[in-house]
Every structure is written in structure tokens, then in C-alpha cells.
N, CA, C and O atoms as a GROMACS GRO file, in nm:
protein
  408
    1MET      N    1   5.157   3.997  -6.594
    1MET     CA    2   5.034   3.925  -6.617
    1MET      C    3   4.935   3.965  -6.508
    1MET      O    4   4.974   3.973  -6.391
    2ASP      N    5   4.811   3.990  -6.543
    2ASP     CA    6   4.709   4.024  -6.444
    2ASP      C    7   4.603   3.914  -6.444
    2ASP      O    8   4.520   3.904  -6.534
    3LEU      N    9   4.609   3.833  -6.338
    3LEU     CA   10   4.514   3.722  -6.326
    3LEU      C   11   4.391   3.760  -6.245
    3LEU      O   12   4.307   3.675  -6.218
    4GLY      N   13   4.380   3.887  -6.207
    4GLY     CA   14   4.264   3.932  -6.129
    4GLY      C   15   4.266   3.879  -5.986
    4GLY      O   16   4.160   3.851  -5.929
    5LEU      N   17   4.384   3.866  -5.927
    5LEU     CA   18   4.397   3.808  -5.792
    5LEU      C   19   4.426   3.912  -5.684
    5LEU      O   20   4.456   3.875  -5.571
    6MET      N   21   4.417   4.040  -5.716
    6MET     CA   22   4.450   4.143  -5.619
    6MET      C   23   4.367   4.127  -5.492
    6MET      O   24   4.244   4.120  -5.495
    7ASP      N   25   4.439   4.122  -5.379
    7ASP     CA   26   4.381   4.113  -5.244
    7ASP      C   27   4.308   3.982  -5.214
    7ASP      O   28   4.235   3.974  -5.116
    8LYS      N   29   4.327   3.881  -5.299
    8LYS     CA   30   4.277   3.747  -5.265
    8LYS      C   31   4.370   3.689  -5.159
    8LYS      O   32   4.486   3.729  -5.148
    9VAL      N   33   4.318   3.596  -5.081
    9VAL     CA   34   4.398   3.528  -4.979
    9VAL      C   35   4.424   3.386  -5.025
    9VAL      O   36   4.331   3.308  -5.047
   10ALA      N   37   4.551   3.353  -5.038
   10ALA     CA   38   4.591   3.219  -5.082
   10ALA      C   39   4.658   3.145  -4.967
   10ALA      O   40   4.739   3.202  -4.893
   11VAL      N   41   4.623   3.018  -4.953
   11VAL     CA   42   4.690   2.928  -4.859
   11VAL      C   43   4.769   2.831  -4.944
   11VAL      O   44   4.714   2.764  -5.032
   12VAL      N   45   4.899   2.824  -4.918
   12VAL     CA   46   4.986   2.735  -4.995
   12VAL      C   47   5.059   2.644  -4.896
   12VAL      O   48   5.127   2.692  -4.805
   13THR      N   49   5.045   2.514  -4.914
   13THR     CA   50   5.119   2.421  -4.829
   13THR      C   51   5.252   2.389  -4.895
   13THR      O   52   5.264   2.390  -5.018
   14GLY      N   53   5.352   2.362  -4.812
   14GLY     CA   54   5.483   2.327  -4.864
   14GLY      C   55   5.566   2.446  -4.907
   14GLY      O   56   5.634   2.441  -5.010
   15THR      N   57   5.562   2.555  -4.830
   15THR     CA   58   5.637   2.676  -4.867
   15THR      C   59   5.774   2.686  -4.801
   15THR      O   60   5.842   2.788  -4.815
   16GLY      N   61   5.816   2.582  -4.730
   16GLY     CA   62   5.939   2.589  -4.652
   16GLY      C   63   6.069   2.562  -4.726
   16GLY      O   64   6.175   2.602  -4.678
   17SER      N   65   6.063   2.497  -4.839
   17SER     CA   66   6.184   2.464  -4.912
   17SER      C   67   6.227   2.581  -5.000
   17SER      O   68   6.144   2.641  -5.069
   18GLU      N   69   6.355   2.613  -4.997
   18GLU     CA   70   6.404   2.724  -5.080
   18GLU      C   71   6.405   2.689  -5.228
   18GLU      O   72   6.414   2.778  -5.312
   19ILE      N   73   6.397   2.561  -5.261
   19ILE     CA   74   6.400   2.521  -5.402
   19ILE      C   75   6.271   2.451  -5.444
   19ILE      O   76   6.265   2.390  -5.551
   20GLY      N   77   6.169   2.459  -5.360
   20GLY     CA   78   6.046   2.384  -5.388
   20GLY      C   79   5.942   2.460  -5.466
   20GLY      O   80   5.948   2.581  -5.483
   21PHE      N   81   5.844   2.383  -5.514
   21PHE     CA   82   5.733   2.442  -5.589
   21PHE      C   83   5.648   2.532  -5.500
   21PHE      O   84   5.598   2.635  -5.547
   22GLY      N   85   5.630   2.496  -5.372
   22GLY     CA   86   5.546   2.575  -5.282
   22GLY      C   87   5.593   2.718  -5.269
   22GLY      O   88   5.514   2.812  -5.274
   23ARG      N   89   5.722   2.735  -5.253
   23ARG     CA   90   5.779   2.870  -5.243
   23ARG      C   91   5.754   2.947  -5.372
   23ARG      O   92   5.712   3.063  -5.369
   24ALA      N   93   5.780   2.884  -5.485
   24ALA     CA   94   5.761   2.950  -5.615
   24ALA      C   95   5.615   2.986  -5.638
   24ALA      O   96   5.584   3.094  -5.688
   25ILE      N   97   5.524   2.897  -5.601
   25ILE     CA   98   5.381   2.924  -5.616
   25ILE      C   99   5.341   3.042  -5.528
   25ILE      O  100   5.271   3.133  -5.573
   26ALA      N  101   5.386   3.040  -5.402
   26ALA     CA  102   5.352   3.148  -5.309
   26ALA      C  103   5.403   3.282  -5.358
   26ALA      O  104   5.331   3.382  -5.354
   27LEU      N  105   5.527   3.286  -5.406
   27LEU     CA  106   5.584   3.411  -5.456
   27LEU      C  107   5.511   3.460  -5.581
   27LEU      O  108   5.489   3.580  -5.597
   28THR      N  109   5.475   3.369  -5.668
   28THR     CA  110   5.402   3.407  -5.790
   28THR      C  111   5.264   3.462  -5.756
   28THR      O  112   5.221   3.562  -5.813
   29LEU      N  113   5.195   3.397  -5.662
   29LEU     CA  114   5.064   3.448  -5.620
   29LEU      C  115   5.077   3.587  -5.558
   29LEU      O  116   4.993   3.674  -5.581
   30ALA      N  117   5.181   3.608  -5.479
   30ALA     CA  118   5.205   3.740  -5.419
   30ALA      C  119   5.232   3.844  -5.528
   30ALA      O  120   5.184   3.957  -5.520
   31GLN      N  121   5.309   3.807  -5.629
   31GLN     CA  122   5.336   3.899  -5.740
   31GLN      C  123   5.207   3.937  -5.812
   31GLN      O  124   5.196   4.046  -5.868
   32GLU      N  125   5.110   3.847  -5.810
   32GLU     CA  126   4.981   3.872  -5.874
   32GLU      C  127   4.884   3.946  -5.781
   32GLU      O  128   4.770   3.972  -5.819
   33GLY      N  129   4.930   3.979  -5.659
   33GLY     CA  130   4.849   4.060  -5.569
   33GLY      C  131   4.788   3.987  -5.451
   33GLY      O  132   4.715   4.048  -5.373
   34CYS      N  133   4.815   3.859  -5.437
   34CYS     CA  134   4.757   3.782  -5.326
   34CYS      C  135   4.832   3.806  -5.195
   34CYS      O  136   4.952   3.833  -5.193
   35HIS      N  137   4.757   3.795  -5.088
   35HIS     CA  138   4.815   3.780  -4.955
   35HIS      C  139   4.830   3.630  -4.937
   35HIS      O  140   4.746   3.554  -4.986
   36VAL      N  141   4.934   3.584  -4.868
   36VAL     CA  142   4.964   3.440  -4.866
   36VAL      C  143   4.988   3.390  -4.724
   36VAL      O  144   5.064   3.449  -4.647
   37ALA      N  145   4.922   3.279  -4.692
   37ALA     CA  146   4.951   3.204  -4.570
   37ALA      C  147   5.023   3.077  -4.615
   37ALA      O  148   4.969   2.998  -4.691
   38GLY      N  149   5.145   3.059  -4.566
   38GLY     CA  150   5.224   2.942  -4.601
   38GLY      C  151   5.226   2.843  -4.486
   38GLY      O  152   5.242   2.881  -4.370
   39ILE      N  153   5.210   2.717  -4.519
   39ILE     CA  154   5.210   2.610  -4.418
   39ILE      C  155   5.319   2.510  -4.454
   39ILE      O  156   5.330   2.466  -4.568
   40ASP      N  157   5.400   2.474  -4.354
   40ASP     CA  158   5.506   2.376  -4.376
   40ASP      C  159   5.551   2.321  -4.242
   40ASP      O  160   5.530   2.384  -4.138
   41LEU      N  161   5.612   2.203  -4.244
   41LEU     CA  162   5.677   2.149  -4.125
   41LEU      C  163   5.803   2.229  -4.094
   41LEU      O  164   5.843   2.240  -3.978
   42ASN      N  165   5.865   2.283  -4.198
   42ASN     CA  166   5.986   2.364  -4.184
   42ASN      C  167   5.945   2.510  -4.164
   42ASN      O  168   5.935   2.587  -4.259
   43LEU      N  169   5.921   2.546  -4.038
   43LEU     CA  170   5.873   2.681  -4.009
   43LEU      C  171   5.976   2.787  -4.047
   43LEU      O  172   5.938   2.893  -4.096
   44GLU      N  173   6.103   2.760  -4.027
   44GLU     CA  174   6.207   2.857  -4.061
   44GLU      C  175   6.204   2.890  -4.211
   44GLU      O  176   6.211   3.007  -4.249
   45GLY      N  177   6.192   2.788  -4.294
   45GLY     CA  178   6.185   2.810  -4.439
   45GLY      C  179   6.057   2.882  -4.478
   45GLY      O  180   6.059   2.970  -4.564
   46ALA      N  181   5.946   2.844  -4.417
   46ALA     CA  182   5.818   2.909  -4.446
   46ALA      C  183   5.821   3.056  -4.404
   46ALA      O  184   5.763   3.141  -4.470
   47GLU      N  185   5.890   3.085  -4.292
   47GLU     CA  186   5.904   3.224  -4.248
   47GLU      C  187   5.986   3.305  -4.348
   47GLU      O  188   5.957   3.422  -4.371
   48LYS      N  189   6.088   3.243  -4.407
   48LYS     CA  190   6.167   3.314  -4.507
   48LYS      C  191   6.081   3.348  -4.628
   48LYS      O  192   6.086   3.460  -4.680
   49THR      N  193   6.001   3.252  -4.673
   49THR     CA  194   5.911   3.277  -4.785
   49THR      C  195   5.813   3.389  -4.750
   49THR      O  196   5.790   3.479  -4.830
   50ALA      N  197   5.756   3.383  -4.630
   50ALA     CA  198   5.661   3.486  -4.587
   50ALA      C  199   5.730   3.623  -4.581
   50ALA      O  200   5.669   3.724  -4.619
   51GLY      N  201   5.853   3.628  -4.535
   51GLY     CA  202   5.927   3.754  -4.531
   51GLY      C  203   5.949   3.812  -4.670
   51GLY      O  204   5.940   3.933  -4.690
   52ASP      N  205   5.980   3.724  -4.765
   52ASP     CA  206   6.000   3.770  -4.903
   52ASP      C  207   5.869   3.824  -4.961
   52ASP      O  208   5.870   3.920  -5.038
   53ILE      N  209   5.759   3.764  -4.924
   53ILE     CA  210   5.628   3.810  -4.971
   53ILE      C  211   5.594   3.946  -4.907
   53ILE      O  212   5.545   4.036  -4.975
   54ARG      N  213   5.622   3.960  -4.779
   54ARG     CA  214   5.597   4.089  -4.712
   54ARG      C  215   5.683   4.199  -4.775
   54ARG      O  216   5.640   4.314  -4.784
   55ALA      N  217   5.804   4.163  -4.817
   55ALA     CA  218   5.892   4.261  -4.883
   55ALA      C  219   5.832   4.310  -5.014
   55ALA      O  220   5.869   4.418  -5.062
   56MET      N  221   5.742   4.235  -5.072
   56MET     CA  222   5.671   4.276  -5.195
   56MET      C  223   5.553   4.368  -5.164
   56MET      O  224   5.488   4.419  -5.255
   57GLY      N  225   5.526   4.388  -5.034
   57GLY     CA  226   5.414   4.472  -4.996
   57GLY      C  227   5.285   4.398  -4.974
   57GLY      O  228   5.180   4.460  -4.959
   58ARG      N  229   5.291   4.266  -4.971
   58ARG     CA  230   5.172   4.184  -4.947
   58ARG      C  231   5.175   4.134  -4.804
   58ARG      O  232   5.281   4.131  -4.742
   59LYS      N  233   5.061   4.097  -4.751
   59LYS     CA  234   5.054   4.036  -4.618
   59LYS      C  235   5.088   3.888  -4.630
   59LYS      O  236   5.053   3.823  -4.728
   60SER      N  237   5.158   3.836  -4.529
   60SER     CA  238   5.192   3.694  -4.532
   60SER      C  239   5.222   3.644  -4.391
   60SER      O  240   5.283   3.715  -4.310
   61ILE      N  241   5.179   3.522  -4.365
   61ILE     CA  242   5.213   3.455  -4.240
   61ILE      C  243   5.264   3.315  -4.273
   61ILE      O  244   5.234   3.259  -4.378
   62ALA      N  245   5.342   3.262  -4.180
   62ALA     CA  246   5.393   3.125  -4.193
   62ALA      C  247   5.344   3.046  -4.073
   62ALA      O  248   5.348   3.094  -3.959
   63LEU      N  249   5.300   2.925  -4.099
   63LEU     CA  250   5.249   2.839  -3.994
   63LEU      C  251   5.315   2.702  -4.004
   63LEU      O  252   5.338   2.650  -4.113
   64LYS      N  253   5.344   2.644  -3.888
   64LYS     CA  254   5.398   2.508  -3.886
   64LYS      C  255   5.282   2.412  -3.865
   64LYS      O  256   5.208   2.423  -3.767
   65ALA      N  257   5.267   2.317  -3.957
   65ALA     CA  258   5.162   2.216  -3.945
   65ALA      C  259   5.197   2.097  -4.033
   65ALA      O  260   5.256   2.112  -4.140
   66ASP      N  261   5.158   1.981  -3.986
   66ASP     CA  262   5.166   1.857  -4.064
   66ASP      C  263   5.031   1.840  -4.129
   66ASP      O  264   4.932   1.814  -4.060
   67VAL      N  265   5.024   1.854  -4.260
   67VAL     CA  266   4.895   1.851  -4.330
   67VAL      C  267   4.829   1.713  -4.329
   67VAL      O  268   4.715   1.698  -4.374
   68SER      N  269   4.899   1.613  -4.279
   68SER     CA  270   4.838   1.480  -4.266
   68SER      C  271   4.767   1.464  -4.131
   68SER      O  272   4.708   1.360  -4.104
   69GLN      N  273   4.775   1.568  -4.047
   69GLN     CA  274   4.715   1.564  -3.914
   69GLN      C  275   4.601   1.666  -3.906
   69GLN      O  276   4.624   1.787  -3.900
   70LYS      N  277   4.478   1.616  -3.904
   70LYS     CA  278   4.361   1.704  -3.906
   70LYS      C  279   4.362   1.811  -3.796
   70LYS      O  280   4.331   1.926  -3.826
   71PRO      N  281   4.397   1.779  -3.671
   71PRO     CA  282   4.397   1.884  -3.568
   71PRO      C  283   4.495   1.998  -3.599
   71PRO      O  284   4.467   2.114  -3.569
   72GLU      N  285   4.610   1.965  -3.659
   72GLU     CA  286   4.706   2.069  -3.696
   72GLU      C  287   4.653   2.157  -3.809
   72GLU      O  288   4.674   2.278  -3.809
   73VAL      N  289   4.585   2.095  -3.904
   73VAL     CA  290   4.527   2.170  -4.015
   73VAL      C  291   4.416   2.261  -3.963
   73VAL      O  292   4.407   2.378  -4.002
   74THR      N  293   4.332   2.208  -3.876
   74THR     CA  294   4.224   2.287  -3.818
   74THR      C  295   4.279   2.409  -3.745
   74THR      O  296   4.227   2.519  -3.760
   75ALA      N  297   4.383   2.389  -3.665
   75ALA     CA  298   4.446   2.501  -3.592
   75ALA      C  299   4.504   2.604  -3.689
   75ALA      O  300   4.492   2.724  -3.666
   76ALA      N  301   4.566   2.557  -3.796
   76ALA     CA  302   4.624   2.649  -3.895
   76ALA      C  303   4.514   2.731  -3.962
   76ALA      O  304   4.529   2.852  -3.980
   77VAL      N  305   4.406   2.665  -4.000
   77VAL     CA  306   4.294   2.736  -4.065
   77VAL      C  307   4.236   2.841  -3.970
   77VAL      O  308   4.202   2.951  -4.013
   78GLN      N  309   4.225   2.809  -3.843
   78GLN     CA  310   4.174   2.906  -3.746
   78GLN      C  311   4.264   3.029  -3.740
   78GLN      O  312   4.215   3.142  -3.734
   79LYS      N  313   4.395   3.008  -3.740
   79LYS     CA  314   4.489   3.121  -3.738
   79LYS      C  315   4.478   3.203  -3.866
   79LYS      O  316   4.484   3.326  -3.861
   80ILE      N  317   4.464   3.136  -3.978
   80ILE     CA  318   4.451   3.207  -4.105
   80ILE      C  319   4.324   3.292  -4.106
   80ILE      O  320   4.326   3.406  -4.150
   81MET      N  321   4.216   3.237  -4.057
   81MET     CA  322   4.089   3.311  -4.053
   81MET      C  323   4.099   3.430  -3.957
   81MET      O  324   4.041   3.536  -3.984
   82GLN      N  325   4.171   3.415  -3.846
   82GLN     CA  326   4.190   3.527  -3.754
   82GLN      C  327   4.269   3.639  -3.823
   82GLN      O  328   4.239   3.757  -3.804
   83GLU      N  329   4.368   3.601  -3.901
   83GLU     CA  330   4.455   3.700  -3.966
   83GLU      C  331   4.391   3.765  -4.088
   83GLU      O  332   4.401   3.886  -4.106
   84PHE      N  333   4.324   3.684  -4.172
   84PHE     CA  334   4.277   3.733  -4.301
   84PHE      C  335   4.125   3.736  -4.317
   84PHE      O  336   4.074   3.803  -4.407
   85SER      N  337   4.052   3.665  -4.232
   85SER     CA  338   3.905   3.657  -4.235
   85SER      C  339   3.847   3.582  -4.354
   85SER      O  340   3.725   3.572  -4.366
   86LYS      N  341   3.932   3.530  -4.442
   86LYS     CA  342   3.881   3.454  -4.556
   86LYS      C  343   3.994   3.374  -4.618
   86LYS      O  344   4.112   3.399  -4.594
   87ILE      N  345   3.955   3.276  -4.698
   87ILE     CA  346   4.048   3.201  -4.783
   87ILE      C  347   3.985   3.194  -4.920
   87ILE      O  348   3.874   3.142  -4.936
   88ASP      N  349   4.055   3.245  -5.021
   88ASP     CA  350   4.004   3.243  -5.158
   88ASP      C  351   4.065   3.132  -5.242
   88ASP      O  352   4.000   3.076  -5.330
   89ILE      N  353   4.190   3.100  -5.215
   89ILE     CA  354   4.266   3.006  -5.297
   89ILE      C  355   4.336   2.907  -5.205
   89ILE      O  356   4.393   2.946  -5.103
   90LEU      N  357   4.333   2.780  -5.242
   90LEU     CA  358   4.405   2.677  -5.168
   90LEU      C  359   4.492   2.600  -5.265
   90LEU      O  360   4.443   2.547  -5.365
   91VAL      N  361   4.622   2.593  -5.236
   91VAL     CA  362   4.715   2.514  -5.316
   91VAL      C  363   4.770   2.404  -5.227
   91VAL      O  364   4.854   2.429  -5.140
   92ASN      N  365   4.723   2.282  -5.248
   92ASN     CA  366   4.770   2.166  -5.173
   92ASN      C  367   4.896   2.113  -5.239
   92ASN      O  368   4.891   2.026  -5.326
   93ASN      N  369   5.009   2.167  -5.198
   93ASN     CA  370   5.135   2.136  -5.260
   93ASN      C  371   5.227   2.051  -5.173
   93ASN      O  372   5.321   1.990  -5.224
   94ALA      N  373   5.202   2.045  -5.042
   94ALA     CA  374   5.291   1.977  -4.951
   94ALA      C  375   5.316   1.833  -4.996
   94ALA      O  376   5.224   1.763  -5.038
   95GLY      N  377   5.439   1.792  -4.988
   95GLY     CA  378   5.473   1.656  -5.029
   95GLY      C  379   5.603   1.614  -4.966
   95GLY      O  380   5.668   1.689  -4.893
   96LEU      N  381   5.639   1.493  -4.994
   96LEU     CA  382   5.758   1.434  -4.937
   96LEU      C  383   5.821   1.347  -5.043
   96LEU      O  384   5.752   1.272  -5.112
   97SER      N  385   5.950   1.357  -5.057
   97SER     CA  386   6.017   1.268  -5.150
   97SER      C  387   6.109   1.178  -5.072
   97SER      O  388   6.175   1.220  -4.977
   98VAL      N  389   6.113   1.055  -5.112
   98VAL     CA  390   6.198   0.957  -5.047
   98VAL      C  391   6.281   0.888  -5.153
   98VAL      O  392   6.240   0.880  -5.269
   99PRO      N  393   6.396   0.837  -5.114
   99PRO     CA  394   6.480   0.767  -5.213
   99PRO      C  395   6.407   0.646  -5.272
   99PRO      O  396   6.334   0.575  -5.204
  100TRP      N  397   6.430   0.626  -5.401
  100TRP     CA  398   6.371   0.511  -5.471
  100TRP      C  399   6.431   0.382  -5.419
  100TRP      O  400   6.552   0.372  -5.399
  101LYS      N  401   6.346   0.283  -5.397
  101LYS     CA  402   6.394   0.151  -5.353
  101LYS      C  403   6.347   0.046  -5.453
  101LYS      O  404   6.232   0.048  -5.498
  102ASN      N  405   6.437  -0.047  -5.486
  102ASN     CA  406   6.400  -0.156  -5.577
  102ASN      C  407   6.336  -0.268  -5.502
  102ASN      O  408   6.298  -0.369  -5.561
   0.00000   0.00000   0.00000
């Protein structure tokens, strides 16, 4: 599929889980030609996703940030801009699941 995303820069939050939507979204965007910056509290998982994206021949970085904390988001955006000079796509996917309580 060609979505016309070649060389766009995508920021995807929540890329640290090996079974999560963020990882799948990031990999799909990379397959479509995007460079990807992944943000997650789980830096190790986000680094794995970024490594898989780099293996596809795309640029990718992983950043640790809590998206509920504005200073952390600001710092992450600054790093992304230093690396890529632009952001074309933003996927706000980060989330948290907790056990259901009655």
C-alpha cells in the first residue's frame, strides 16, 4: 500500500510494549516510508521498536518520557526536532490499563 508517507517524520507515543498498538503503528508507518520517533516510559522496549525500524532502512529514535508531564514532552520534542528538523505525523497512543474494580 502506498499512502504517500515517504520520508515523513512520525512521532508515536507508547512504542515500548512488544504487543501494543504503538509498536504496530510505528512499524506500519516505517513500512510506508516514515522515519519514526517513539516515546514511552519503557525505554528498553521503545529502543527495540526503534531498532526494528532502523533494520527496515528508516531512521528511528527512542525517547523516554511520561506524556502526562509537560516538561518531559517538551524535552522529547526538542530532541526530535534536533534529530529530524520536523514532525509531520503525531500518534497519541500512550495509555495505561489497570485491572477492573467493582
